[in-house]
Amino acid sequence: FFLKCDRLADFLPALSATISASSEETVFVVLDDAEKLRKPRGCNMPGTESILPIFLRLPELCRRKMSVILISKLGWNSFHSSHMAEVEPILVFFPSYSQDEISQILCQHPGVEDVKLYKSFLGQVLPSLTRMCGDLRDIGFLTGVLYQKYVEPIQEGICSASERRVLWQFFAGTFRAATQAYQAGDDIWTAIQHASEESQDTCTRTKHHTSLELELPFDSKILLLASFVASRNPASLDARMFENKRTTKRRRSALESDRQVAAAQEARLKSPGPFHFERLVTIFNCLLDVVDEKHFVARSDRSLSASLFQQLNTLVGLRLLSRVSPEPLESARYRCNLDEKMAEKISRNVQIPLHSFLRYA
């Protein structure tokens, strides 16, 4: 049943006609977003009076057995006016939805096919969305738009649904752009489109890295891990870090562990830092020490060889490393383009505990 009325004078008779005067059942009139019925603040122009008092008197005006329910995010004091002085409503307070409840509501959307993947997606985006947005409908709109971009790598065959870290790597830029556009009041679709174009190079490079994972020589993998550590760790921590590897390992305090977690999260938001060639070689030799000790091997020759320079140039040619300064080879500065997931795969392949060499602060 649908009825459109442009005036209250038309609405009241029409409402009365839809309800039988002899009916003993109570009819409930529900007004969602009731704050929209208030008189505009500071506006005293004719015709801007609040129509809310009329709705609150519907049982009297229609002479029917009915009750009016107002749903609003605002308290009753925000509605109070001289026309409503005699109205004493029954106030019922409802707690805000928890993230689990929001997730359950959104998972009932008929367009969701893989509920397990969608729940995993919601678990990653809802903490940020609920902090900046309190409207469930806006959250539903944002998650619907963003989920289409989240599953694109799966639809294009870049990765599977089980590779959640790879999915998030492709999606992080889009999510950041969409949330910033929402907070600024900009067009979300335009922001997502720009972010998608910028992520094309990242997707191509990651597929290229994956195909090279098992094709690189052993020493090239160690060199690549050394560059990853050099890009993530501050140079000032190298001496303490690698000295600890050669001496008795001390136990981290809880405060230091928390500081490391916070610093690691901050480091993931920044670009990898540049490093000098000499520092790369030092870390490379330290990682080789770890491998040699594990396999009880002693290498007699650790001097710089043409092979090492050749491997370095090969990694630059494959875009796994970038040269960021024009100096000669031994004085040049580099940056590692390897992502964290691929670095972990290579570290497992060569049996080096990469996480124990990362010290962000």
PDB file of N, CA and C in Angstrom, residues 181-262:
ATOM      1  N   ALA A 181      38.207   9.927   0.805  1.00  0.00           N
ATOM      2  CA  ALA A 181      37.195  10.632   0.012  1.00  0.00           C
ATOM      3  C   ALA A 181      35.886  10.766   0.793  1.00  0.00           C
ATOM      4  N   TYR A 182      35.505   9.729   1.531  1.00  0.00           N
ATOM      5  CA  TYR A 182      34.266   9.779   2.320  1.00  0.00           C
ATOM      6  C   TYR A 182      34.360  10.851   3.401  1.00  0.00           C
ATOM      7  N   GLN A 183      35.488  10.896   4.101  1.00  0.00           N
ATOM      8  CA  GLN A 183      35.643  11.878   5.163  1.00  0.00           C
ATOM      9  C   GLN A 183      35.701  13.301   4.625  1.00  0.00           C
ATOM     10  N   ALA A 184      36.236  13.473   3.412  1.00  0.00           N
ATOM     11  CA  ALA A 184      36.343  14.807   2.821  1.00  0.00           C
ATOM     12  C   ALA A 184      35.082  15.210   2.054  1.00  0.00           C
ATOM     13  N   GLY A 185      34.145  14.269   1.912  1.00  0.00           N
ATOM     14  CA  GLY A 185      32.925  14.562   1.165  1.00  0.00           C
ATOM     15  C   GLY A 185      33.114  14.539  -0.337  1.00  0.00           C
ATOM     16  N   ASP A 186      34.196  13.904  -0.826  1.00  0.00           N
ATOM     17  CA  ASP A 186      34.465  13.825  -2.258  1.00  0.00           C
ATOM     18  C   ASP A 186      33.773  12.606  -2.869  1.00  0.00           C
ATOM     19  N   ASP A 187      33.836  12.516  -4.190  1.00  0.00           N
ATOM     20  CA  ASP A 187      33.222  11.396  -4.900  1.00  0.00           C
ATOM     21  C   ASP A 187      34.042  10.118  -4.678  1.00  0.00           C
ATOM     22  N   ILE A 188      33.407   9.114  -4.116  1.00  0.00           N
ATOM     23  CA  ILE A 188      34.109   7.876  -3.764  1.00  0.00           C
ATOM     24  C   ILE A 188      34.499   7.097  -5.013  1.00  0.00           C
ATOM     25  N   TRP A 189      33.607   7.070  -6.014  1.00  0.00           N
ATOM     26  CA  TRP A 189      33.896   6.307  -7.233  1.00  0.00           C
ATOM     27  C   TRP A 189      35.138   6.839  -7.935  1.00  0.00           C
ATOM     28  N   THR A 190      35.270   8.153  -8.002  1.00  0.00           N
ATOM     29  CA  THR A 190      36.441   8.750  -8.651  1.00  0.00           C
ATOM     30  C   THR A 190      37.714   8.409  -7.897  1.00  0.00           C
ATOM     31  N   ALA A 191      37.649   8.474  -6.562  1.00  0.00           N
ATOM     32  CA  ALA A 191      38.822   8.149  -5.744  1.00  0.00           C
ATOM     33  C   ALA A 191      39.237   6.691  -5.929  1.00  0.00           C
ATOM     34  N   ILE A 192      38.250   5.794  -5.999  1.00  0.00           N
ATOM     35  CA  ILE A 192      38.549   4.369  -6.188  1.00  0.00           C
ATOM     36  C   ILE A 192      39.166   4.122  -7.556  1.00  0.00           C
ATOM     37  N   GLN A 193      38.649   4.814  -8.576  1.00  0.00           N
ATOM     38  CA  GLN A 193      39.178   4.640  -9.927  1.00  0.00           C
ATOM     39  C   GLN A 193      40.630   5.084 -10.011  1.00  0.00           C
ATOM     40  N   HIS A 194      40.962   6.214  -9.395  1.00  0.00           N
ATOM     41  CA  HIS A 194      42.343   6.692  -9.400  1.00  0.00           C
ATOM     42  C   HIS A 194      43.253   5.716  -8.663  1.00  0.00           C
ATOM     43  N   ALA A 195      42.771   5.203  -7.523  1.00  0.00           N
ATOM     44  CA  ALA A 195      43.584   4.263  -6.752  1.00  0.00           C
ATOM     45  C   ALA A 195      43.797   2.963  -7.523  1.00  0.00           C
ATOM     46  N   SER A 196      42.788   2.521  -8.276  1.00  0.00           N
ATOM     47  CA  SER A 196      42.916   1.287  -9.055  1.00  0.00           C
ATOM     48  C   SER A 196      43.959   1.438 -10.150  1.00  0.00           C
ATOM     49  N   GLU A 197      43.977   2.596 -10.798  1.00  0.00           N
ATOM     50  CA  GLU A 197      44.966   2.828 -11.851  1.00  0.00           C
ATOM     51  C   GLU A 197      46.381   2.827 -11.280  1.00  0.00           C
ATOM     52  N   GLU A 198      46.543   3.401 -10.085  1.00  0.00           N
ATOM     53  CA  GLU A 198      47.867   3.454  -9.473  1.00  0.00           C
ATOM     54  C   GLU A 198      48.342   2.075  -9.026  1.00  0.00           C
ATOM     55  N   SER A 199      47.390   1.177  -8.721  1.00  0.00           N
ATOM     56  CA  SER A 199      47.774  -0.155  -8.232  1.00  0.00           C
ATOM     57  C   SER A 199      48.086  -1.140  -9.350  1.00  0.00           C
ATOM     58  N   GLN A 200      47.877  -0.759 -10.618  1.00  0.00           N
ATOM     59  CA  GLN A 200      48.135  -1.671 -11.721  1.00  0.00           C
ATOM     60  C   GLN A 200      49.604  -2.085 -11.776  1.00  0.00           C
ATOM     61  N   ASP A 201      50.509  -1.124 -11.571  1.00  0.00           N
ATOM     62  CA  ASP A 201      51.931  -1.435 -11.591  1.00  0.00           C
ATOM     63  C   ASP A 201      52.300  -2.384 -10.458  1.00  0.00           C
ATOM     64  N   THR A 202      51.671  -2.184  -9.300  1.00  0.00           N
ATOM     65  CA  THR A 202      51.950  -3.057  -8.158  1.00  0.00           C
ATOM     66  C   THR A 202      51.515  -4.483  -8.451  1.00  0.00           C
ATOM     67  N   CYS A 203      50.339  -4.647  -9.058  1.00  0.00           N
ATOM     68  CA  CYS A 203      49.843  -5.990  -9.380  1.00  0.00           C
ATOM     69  C   CYS A 203      50.785  -6.692 -10.359  1.00  0.00           C
ATOM     70  N   THR A 204      51.216  -5.952 -11.396  1.00  0.00           N
ATOM     71  CA  THR A 204      52.105  -6.539 -12.396  1.00  0.00           C
ATOM     72  C   THR A 204      53.429  -6.948 -11.781  1.00  0.00           C
ATOM     73  N   ARG A 205      53.969  -6.080 -10.914  1.00  0.00           N
ATOM     74  CA  ARG A 205      55.259  -6.372 -10.306  1.00  0.00           C
ATOM     75  C   ARG A 205      55.164  -7.572  -9.372  1.00  0.00           C
ATOM     76  N   THR A 206      54.045  -7.704  -8.646  1.00  0.00           N
ATOM     77  CA  THR A 206      53.904  -8.824  -7.706  1.00  0.00           C
ATOM     78  C   THR A 206      53.812 -10.154  -8.455  1.00  0.00           C
ATOM     79  N   LYS A 207      53.070 -10.193  -9.571  1.00  0.00           N
ATOM     80  CA  LYS A 207      53.006 -11.423 -10.364  1.00  0.00           C
ATOM     81  C   LYS A 207      54.388 -11.777 -10.897  1.00  0.00           C
ATOM     82  N   HIS A 208      55.148 -10.772 -11.294  1.00  0.00           N
ATOM     83  CA  HIS A 208      56.493 -10.996 -11.802  1.00  0.00           C
ATOM     84  C   HIS A 208      57.392 -11.548 -10.704  1.00  0.00           C
ATOM     85  N   HIS A 209      57.243 -11.006  -9.486  1.00  0.00           N
ATOM     86  CA  HIS A 209      58.048 -11.483  -8.354  1.00  0.00           C
ATOM     87  C   HIS A 209      57.725 -12.938  -8.036  1.00  0.00           C
ATOM     88  N   THR A 210      56.432 -13.284  -8.099  1.00  0.00           N
ATOM     89  CA  THR A 210      56.027 -14.644  -7.756  1.00  0.00           C
ATOM     90  C   THR A 210      56.648 -15.661  -8.708  1.00  0.00           C
ATOM     91  N   SER A 211      56.704 -15.322  -9.986  1.00  0.00           N
ATOM     92  CA  SER A 211      57.266 -16.255 -10.949  1.00  0.00           C
ATOM     93  C   SER A 211      58.767 -16.432 -10.780  1.00  0.00           C
ATOM     94  N   LEU A 212      59.426 -15.436 -10.166  1.00  0.00           N
ATOM     95  CA  LEU A 212      60.877 -15.506  -9.989  1.00  0.00           C
ATOM     96  C   LEU A 212      61.288 -16.133  -8.661  1.00  0.00           C
ATOM     97  N   GLU A 213      60.297 -16.430  -7.825  1.00  0.00           N
ATOM     98  CA  GLU A 213      60.605 -16.842  -6.452  1.00  0.00           C
ATOM     99  C   GLU A 213      61.567 -18.029  -6.394  1.00  0.00           C
ATOM    100  N   LEU A 214      61.335 -19.038  -7.223  1.00  0.00           N
ATOM    101  CA  LEU A 214      62.148 -20.247  -7.164  1.00  0.00           C
ATOM    102  C   LEU A 214      63.201 -20.305  -8.276  1.00  0.00           C
ATOM    103  N   GLU A 215      63.287 -19.264  -9.106  1.00  0.00           N
ATOM    104  CA  GLU A 215      64.218 -19.277 -10.221  1.00  0.00           C
ATOM    105  C   GLU A 215      65.538 -18.577  -9.893  1.00  0.00           C
ATOM    106  N   LEU A 216      65.568 -17.805  -8.810  1.00  0.00           N
ATOM    107  CA  LEU A 216      66.780 -17.069  -8.462  1.00  0.00           C
ATOM    108  C   LEU A 216      67.835 -18.008  -7.871  1.00  0.00           C
ATOM    109  N   PRO A 217      69.127 -17.733  -8.110  1.00  0.00           N
ATOM    110  CA  PRO A 217      70.190 -18.494  -7.442  1.00  0.00           C
ATOM    111  C   PRO A 217      70.133 -18.288  -5.928  1.00  0.00           C
ATOM    112  N   PHE A 218      70.757 -19.214  -5.202  1.00  0.00           N
ATOM    113  CA  PHE A 218      70.689 -19.172  -3.746  1.00  0.00           C
ATOM    114  C   PHE A 218      71.257 -17.864  -3.204  1.00  0.00           C
ATOM    115  N   ASP A 219      72.454 -17.470  -3.677  1.00  0.00           N
ATOM    116  CA  ASP A 219      73.066 -16.247  -3.165  1.00  0.00           C
ATOM    117  C   ASP A 219      72.254 -15.008  -3.535  1.00  0.00           C
ATOM    118  N   SER A 220      71.553 -15.048  -4.660  1.00  0.00           N
ATOM    119  CA  SER A 220      70.710 -13.915  -5.036  1.00  0.00           C
ATOM    120  C   SER A 220      69.534 -13.771  -4.070  1.00  0.00           C
ATOM    121  N   LYS A 221      69.012 -14.914  -3.609  1.00  0.00           N
ATOM    122  CA  LYS A 221      67.930 -14.857  -2.621  1.00  0.00           C
ATOM    123  C   LYS A 221      68.433 -14.258  -1.311  1.00  0.00           C
ATOM    124  N   ILE A 222      69.642 -14.647  -0.888  1.00  0.00           N
ATOM    125  CA  ILE A 222      70.206 -14.078   0.331  1.00  0.00           C
ATOM    126  C   ILE A 222      70.435 -12.578   0.151  1.00  0.00           C
ATOM    127  N   LEU A 223      70.931 -12.191  -1.024  1.00  0.00           N
ATOM    128  CA  LEU A 223      71.165 -10.779  -1.305  1.00  0.00           C
ATOM    129  C   LEU A 223      69.849 -10.000  -1.303  1.00  0.00           C
ATOM    130  N   LEU A 224      68.808 -10.606  -1.811  1.00  0.00           N
ATOM    131  CA  LEU A 224      67.499  -9.954  -1.839  1.00  0.00           C
ATOM    132  C   LEU A 224      66.947  -9.788  -0.417  1.00  0.00           C
ATOM    133  N   LEU A 225      67.123 -10.813   0.418  1.00  0.00           N
ATOM    134  CA  LEU A 225      66.692 -10.701   1.820  1.00  0.00           C
ATOM    135  C   LEU A 225      67.503  -9.642   2.556  1.00  0.00           C
ATOM    136  N   ALA A 226      68.800  -9.558   2.253  1.00  0.00           N
ATOM    137  CA  ALA A 226      69.635  -8.541   2.880  1.00  0.00           C
ATOM    138  C   ALA A 226      69.154  -7.140   2.504  1.00  0.00           C
ATOM    139  N   SER A 227      68.762  -6.959   1.252  1.00  0.00           N
ATOM    140  CA  SER A 227      68.251  -5.658   0.825  1.00  0.00           C
ATOM    141  C   SER A 227      66.915  -5.343   1.499  1.00  0.00           C
ATOM    142  N   PHE A 228      66.093  -6.378   1.713  1.00  0.00           N
ATOM    143  CA  PHE A 228      64.815  -6.173   2.397  1.00  0.00           C
ATOM    144  C   PHE A 228      65.048  -5.706   3.831  1.00  0.00           C
ATOM    145  N   VAL A 229      65.984  -6.345   4.531  1.00  0.00           N
ATOM    146  CA  VAL A 229      66.306  -5.955   5.905  1.00  0.00           C
ATOM    147  C   VAL A 229      66.877  -4.539   5.923  1.00  0.00           C
ATOM    148  N   ALA A 230      67.751  -4.214   4.960  1.00  0.00           N
ATOM    149  CA  ALA A 230      68.356  -2.888   4.917  1.00  0.00           C
ATOM    150  C   ALA A 230      67.322  -1.801   4.648  1.00  0.00           C
ATOM    151  N   SER A 231      66.284  -2.121   3.868  1.00  0.00           N
ATOM    152  CA  SER A 231      65.248  -1.130   3.562  1.00  0.00           C
ATOM    153  C   SER A 231      64.305  -0.898   4.732  1.00  0.00           C
ATOM    154  N   ARG A 232      64.157  -1.919   5.589  1.00  0.00           N
ATOM    155  CA  ARG A 232      63.197  -1.811   6.692  1.00  0.00           C
ATOM    156  C   ARG A 232      63.849  -1.371   8.001  1.00  0.00           C
ATOM    157  N   ASN A 233      65.064  -1.790   8.255  1.00  0.00           N
ATOM    158  CA  ASN A 233      65.726  -1.451   9.517  1.00  0.00           C
ATOM    159  C   ASN A 233      66.445  -0.118   9.423  1.00  0.00           C
ATOM    160  N   PRO A 234      66.390   0.716  10.472  1.00  0.00           N
ATOM    161  CA  PRO A 234      67.234   1.908  10.503  1.00  0.00           C
ATOM    162  C   PRO A 234      68.711   1.511  10.548  1.00  0.00           C
ATOM    163  N   ALA A 235      69.557   2.242   9.837  1.00  0.00           N
ATOM    164  CA  ALA A 235      70.982   1.915   9.799  1.00  0.00           C
ATOM    165  C   ALA A 235      71.616   1.995  11.173  1.00  0.00           C
ATOM    166  N   SER A 236      71.078   2.841  12.052  1.00  0.00           N
ATOM    167  CA  SER A 236      71.659   3.014  13.389  1.00  0.00           C
ATOM    168  C   SER A 236      71.533   1.775  14.251  1.00  0.00           C
ATOM    169  N   LEU A 237      70.652   0.830  13.858  1.00  0.00           N
ATOM    170  CA  LEU A 237      70.432  -0.374  14.673  1.00  0.00           C
ATOM    171  C   LEU A 237      71.236  -1.570  14.173  1.00  0.00           C
ATOM    172  N   ASP A 238      71.961  -1.413  13.077  1.00  0.00           N
ATOM    173  CA  ASP A 238      72.670  -2.560  12.496  1.00  0.00           C
ATOM    174  C   ASP A 238      73.684  -3.163  13.452  1.00  0.00           C
ATOM    175  N   ALA A 239      74.509  -2.317  14.061  1.00  0.00           N
ATOM    176  CA  ALA A 239      75.573  -2.829  14.931  1.00  0.00           C
ATOM    177  C   ALA A 239      74.987  -3.607  16.098  1.00  0.00           C
ATOM    178  N   ARG A 240      73.970  -3.046  16.752  1.00  0.00           N
ATOM    179  CA  ARG A 240      73.363  -3.733  17.893  1.00  0.00           C
ATOM    180  C   ARG A 240      72.633  -4.991  17.452  1.00  0.00           C
ATOM    181  N   MET A 241      71.979  -4.896  16.292  1.00  0.00           N
ATOM    182  CA  MET A 241      71.181  -6.024  15.818  1.00  0.00           C
ATOM    183  C   MET A 241      72.046  -7.238  15.508  1.00  0.00           C
ATOM    184  N   PHE A 242      73.070  -7.057  14.714  1.00  0.00           N
ATOM    185  CA  PHE A 242      73.861  -8.193  14.280  1.00  0.00           C
ATOM    186  C   PHE A 242      74.906  -8.597  15.316  1.00  0.00           C
ATOM    187  N   GLU A 243      75.235  -7.710  16.222  1.00  0.00           N
ATOM    188  CA  GLU A 243      76.102  -8.109  17.331  1.00  0.00           C
ATOM    189  C   GLU A 243      75.361  -9.059  18.256  1.00  0.00           C
ATOM    190  N   ASN A 244      74.060  -8.800  18.445  1.00  0.00           N
ATOM    191  CA  ASN A 244      73.244  -9.689  19.279  1.00  0.00           C
ATOM    192  C   ASN A 244      73.139 -11.082  18.682  1.00  0.00           C
ATOM    193  N   LYS A 245      73.237 -11.179  17.356  1.00  0.00           N
ATOM    194  CA  LYS A 245      73.142 -12.489  16.725  1.00  0.00           C
ATOM    195  C   LYS A 245      74.397 -13.333  16.990  1.00  0.00           C
ATOM    196  N   ARG A 246      75.505 -12.645  17.266  1.00  0.00           N
ATOM    197  CA  ARG A 246      76.751 -13.376  17.486  1.00  0.00           C
ATOM    198  C   ARG A 246      76.991 -13.653  18.961  1.00  0.00           C
ATOM    199  N   THR A 247      76.241 -13.007  19.823  1.00  0.00           N
ATOM    200  CA  THR A 247      76.401 -13.185  21.260  1.00  0.00           C
ATOM    201  C   THR A 247      75.151 -13.822  21.838  1.00  0.00           C
ATOM    202  N   THR A 248      75.068 -13.866  23.156  1.00  0.00           N
ATOM    203  CA  THR A 248      73.910 -14.480  23.805  1.00  0.00           C
ATOM    204  C   THR A 248      72.661 -13.661  23.526  1.00  0.00           C
ATOM    205  N   LYS A 249      71.634 -14.309  23.117  1.00  0.00           N
ATOM    206  CA  LYS A 249      70.398 -13.629  22.768  1.00  0.00           C
ATOM    207  C   LYS A 249      69.634 -13.253  24.027  1.00  0.00           C
ATOM    208  N   ARG A 250      69.335 -11.962  24.163  1.00  0.00           N
ATOM    209  CA  ARG A 250      68.637 -11.519  25.358  1.00  0.00           C
ATOM    210  C   ARG A 250      67.129 -11.545  25.119  1.00  0.00           C
ATOM    211  N   ARG A 251      66.403 -11.620  26.179  1.00  0.00           N
ATOM    212  CA  ARG A 251      64.953 -11.707  26.087  1.00  0.00           C
ATOM    213  C   ARG A 251      64.338 -10.304  26.046  1.00  0.00           C
ATOM    214  N   ARG A 252      63.404 -10.110  25.139  1.00  0.00           N
ATOM    215  CA  ARG A 252      62.766  -8.806  25.027  1.00  0.00           C
ATOM    216  C   ARG A 252      61.790  -8.596  26.164  1.00  0.00           C
ATOM    217  N   SER A 253      61.731  -7.366  26.641  1.00  0.00           N
ATOM    218  CA  SER A 253      60.729  -7.024  27.645  1.00  0.00           C
ATOM    219  C   SER A 253      59.389  -6.815  26.951  1.00  0.00           C
ATOM    220  N   ALA A 254      58.314  -6.810  27.757  1.00  0.00           N
ATOM    221  CA  ALA A 254      56.983  -6.608  27.186  1.00  0.00           C
ATOM    222  C   ALA A 254      56.859  -5.218  26.571  1.00  0.00           C
ATOM    223  N   LEU A 255      57.477  -4.219  27.231  1.00  0.00           N
ATOM    224  CA  LEU A 255      57.421  -2.857  26.710  1.00  0.00           C
ATOM    225  C   LEU A 255      58.135  -2.751  25.368  1.00  0.00           C
ATOM    226  N   GLU A 256      59.288  -3.421  25.247  1.00  0.00           N
ATOM    227  CA  GLU A 256      60.034  -3.383  24.001  1.00  0.00           C
ATOM    228  C   GLU A 256      59.271  -4.095  22.891  1.00  0.00           C
ATOM    229  N   SER A 257      58.609  -5.191  23.220  1.00  0.00           N
ATOM    230  CA  SER A 257      57.822  -5.916  22.218  1.00  0.00           C
ATOM    231  C   SER A 257      56.669  -5.060  21.706  1.00  0.00           C
ATOM    232  N   ASP A 258      55.996  -4.359  22.634  1.00  0.00           N
ATOM    233  CA  ASP A 258      54.901  -3.476  22.222  1.00  0.00           C
ATOM    234  C   ASP A 258      55.418  -2.353  21.339  1.00  0.00           C
ATOM    235  N   ARG A 259      56.592  -1.831  21.692  1.00  0.00           N
ATOM    236  CA  ARG A 259      57.170  -0.763  20.886  1.00  0.00           C
ATOM    237  C   ARG A 259      57.527  -1.257  19.490  1.00  0.00           C
ATOM    238  N   GLN A 260      57.994  -2.508  19.404  1.00  0.00           N
ATOM    239  CA  GLN A 260      58.325  -3.091  18.107  1.00  0.00           C
ATOM    240  C   GLN A 260      57.080  -3.271  17.241  1.00  0.00           C
ATOM    241  N   VAL A 261      55.985  -3.702  17.863  1.00  0.00           N
ATOM    242  CA  VAL A 261      54.735  -3.893  17.121  1.00  0.00           C
ATOM    243  C   VAL A 261      54.236  -2.566  16.568  1.00  0.00           C
ATOM    244  N   ALA A 262      54.246  -1.524  17.411  1.00  0.00           N
ATOM    245  CA  ALA A 262      53.792  -0.205  16.972  1.00  0.00           C
ATOM    246  C   ALA A 262      54.689   0.342  15.864  1.00  0.00           C
TER     247      ALA A 262
END
